mmCIF file of C-alpha atoms in Angstrom:
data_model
loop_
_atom_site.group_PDB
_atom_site.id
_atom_site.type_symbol
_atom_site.label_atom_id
_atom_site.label_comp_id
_atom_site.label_asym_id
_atom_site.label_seq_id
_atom_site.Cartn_x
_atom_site.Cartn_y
_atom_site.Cartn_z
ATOM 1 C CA UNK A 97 41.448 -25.497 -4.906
ATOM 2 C CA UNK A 98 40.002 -25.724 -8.344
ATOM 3 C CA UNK A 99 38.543 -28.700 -7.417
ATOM 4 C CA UNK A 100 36.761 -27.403 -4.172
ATOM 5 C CA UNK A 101 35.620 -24.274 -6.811
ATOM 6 C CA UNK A 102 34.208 -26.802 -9.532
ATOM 7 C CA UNK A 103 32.544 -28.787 -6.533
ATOM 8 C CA UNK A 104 31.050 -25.674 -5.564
ATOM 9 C CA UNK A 105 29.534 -24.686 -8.790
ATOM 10 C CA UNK A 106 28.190 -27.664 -9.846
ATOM 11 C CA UNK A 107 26.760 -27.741 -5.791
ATOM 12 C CA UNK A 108 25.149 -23.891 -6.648
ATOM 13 C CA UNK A 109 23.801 -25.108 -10.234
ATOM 14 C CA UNK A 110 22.090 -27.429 -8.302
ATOM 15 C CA UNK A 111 20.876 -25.417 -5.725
ATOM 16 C CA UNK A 112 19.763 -22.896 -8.703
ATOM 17 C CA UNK A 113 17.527 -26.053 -10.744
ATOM 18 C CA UNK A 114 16.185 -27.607 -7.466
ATOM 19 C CA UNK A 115 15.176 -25.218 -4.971
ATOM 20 C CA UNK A 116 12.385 -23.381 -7.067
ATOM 21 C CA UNK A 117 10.683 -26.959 -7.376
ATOM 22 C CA UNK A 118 11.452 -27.613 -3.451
ATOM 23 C CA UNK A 119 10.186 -23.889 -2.415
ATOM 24 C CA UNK A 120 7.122 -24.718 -4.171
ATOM 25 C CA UNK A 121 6.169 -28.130 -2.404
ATOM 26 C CA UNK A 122 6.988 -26.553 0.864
ATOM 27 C CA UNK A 123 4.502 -23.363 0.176
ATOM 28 C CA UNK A 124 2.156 -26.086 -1.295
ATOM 29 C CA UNK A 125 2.439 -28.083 1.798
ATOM 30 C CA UNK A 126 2.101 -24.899 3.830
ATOM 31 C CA UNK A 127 -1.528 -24.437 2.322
ATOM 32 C CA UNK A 128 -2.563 -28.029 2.527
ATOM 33 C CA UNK A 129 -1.490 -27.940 6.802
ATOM 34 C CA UNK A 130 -3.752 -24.477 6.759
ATOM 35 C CA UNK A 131 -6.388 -26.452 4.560
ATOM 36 C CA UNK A 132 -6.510 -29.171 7.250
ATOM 37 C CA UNK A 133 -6.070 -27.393 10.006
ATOM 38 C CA UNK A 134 -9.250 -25.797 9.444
ATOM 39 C CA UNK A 135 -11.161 -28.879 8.206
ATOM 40 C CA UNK A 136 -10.262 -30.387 11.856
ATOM 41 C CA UNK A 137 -11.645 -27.158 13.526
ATOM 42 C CA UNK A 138 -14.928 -27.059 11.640
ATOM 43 C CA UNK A 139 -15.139 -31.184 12.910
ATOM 44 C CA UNK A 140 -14.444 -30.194 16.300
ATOM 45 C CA UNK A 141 -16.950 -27.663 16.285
ATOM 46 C CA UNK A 142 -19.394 -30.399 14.719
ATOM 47 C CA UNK A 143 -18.577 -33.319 17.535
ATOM 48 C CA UNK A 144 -18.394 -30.121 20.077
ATOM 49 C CA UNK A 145 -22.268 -29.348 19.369
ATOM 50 C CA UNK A 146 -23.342 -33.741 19.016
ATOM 51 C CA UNK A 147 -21.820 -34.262 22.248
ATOM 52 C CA UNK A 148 -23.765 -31.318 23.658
ATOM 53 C CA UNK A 149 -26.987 -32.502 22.183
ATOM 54 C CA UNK A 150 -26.559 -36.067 23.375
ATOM 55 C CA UNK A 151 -26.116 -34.737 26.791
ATOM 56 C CA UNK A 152 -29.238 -32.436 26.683
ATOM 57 C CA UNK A 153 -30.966 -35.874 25.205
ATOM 58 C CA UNK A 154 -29.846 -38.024 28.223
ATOM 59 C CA UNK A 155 -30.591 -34.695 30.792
ATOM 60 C CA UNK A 156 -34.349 -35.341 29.144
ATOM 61 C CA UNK A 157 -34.282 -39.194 29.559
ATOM 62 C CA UNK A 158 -33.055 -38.643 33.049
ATOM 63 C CA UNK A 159 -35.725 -36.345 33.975
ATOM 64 C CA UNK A 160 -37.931 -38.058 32.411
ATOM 65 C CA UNK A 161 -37.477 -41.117 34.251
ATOM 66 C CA UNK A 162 -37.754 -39.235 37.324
ATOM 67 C CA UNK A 163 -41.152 -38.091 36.597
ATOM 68 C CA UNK A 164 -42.189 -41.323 35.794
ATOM 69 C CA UNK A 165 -40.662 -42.474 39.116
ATOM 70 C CA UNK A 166 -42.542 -40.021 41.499
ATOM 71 C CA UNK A 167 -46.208 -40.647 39.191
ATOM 72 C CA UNK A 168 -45.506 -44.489 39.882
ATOM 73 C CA UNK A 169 -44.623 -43.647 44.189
ATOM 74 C CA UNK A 170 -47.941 -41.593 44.086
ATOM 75 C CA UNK A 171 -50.175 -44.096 42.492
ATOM 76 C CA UNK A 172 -48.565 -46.566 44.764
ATOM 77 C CA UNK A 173 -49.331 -44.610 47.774
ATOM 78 C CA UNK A 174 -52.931 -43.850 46.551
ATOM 79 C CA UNK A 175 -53.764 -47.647 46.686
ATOM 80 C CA UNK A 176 -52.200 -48.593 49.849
ATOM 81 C CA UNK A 177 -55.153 -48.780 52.664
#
């Protein structure tokens, strides 16, 4: 029984001298997950407005083309007898 008891304390002293150290570096950690968490939302929002712009850009090209496509029909039709 002593044994078990001395086992014990030195198992507690441990506890005592480590967990501060460990409680810290999981709080730390805590802050760092926030911390990136939010870095990967602003970068979202970032690729979230790009892809939106390059599909407005190619909407553009698109119509565009289609403008050009009609002007070239008409001309075409203009100098057919």
């Amino acid at each position: 029984m002593r044994r078990a008891a001395n086992s014990f304390a030195l198992l507690a002293d441990a506890a005592l001298d480590e967990l501060p150290s460990t409680m810290t570096a999981v709080r730390l950690s805590g802050m760092e997950i926030s911390d990136f968490t939010l870095e990967l939302s602003d970068l979202s929002q970032v690729i979230a407005d790009g892809v939106n712009k390059s599909t407005n850009i190619v909407q553009a090209v698109e119509d565009g083309i289609g403008q050009m496509r009609n002007i070239a029909r008409q001309k075409t039709k203009c100098m057919c007898p």
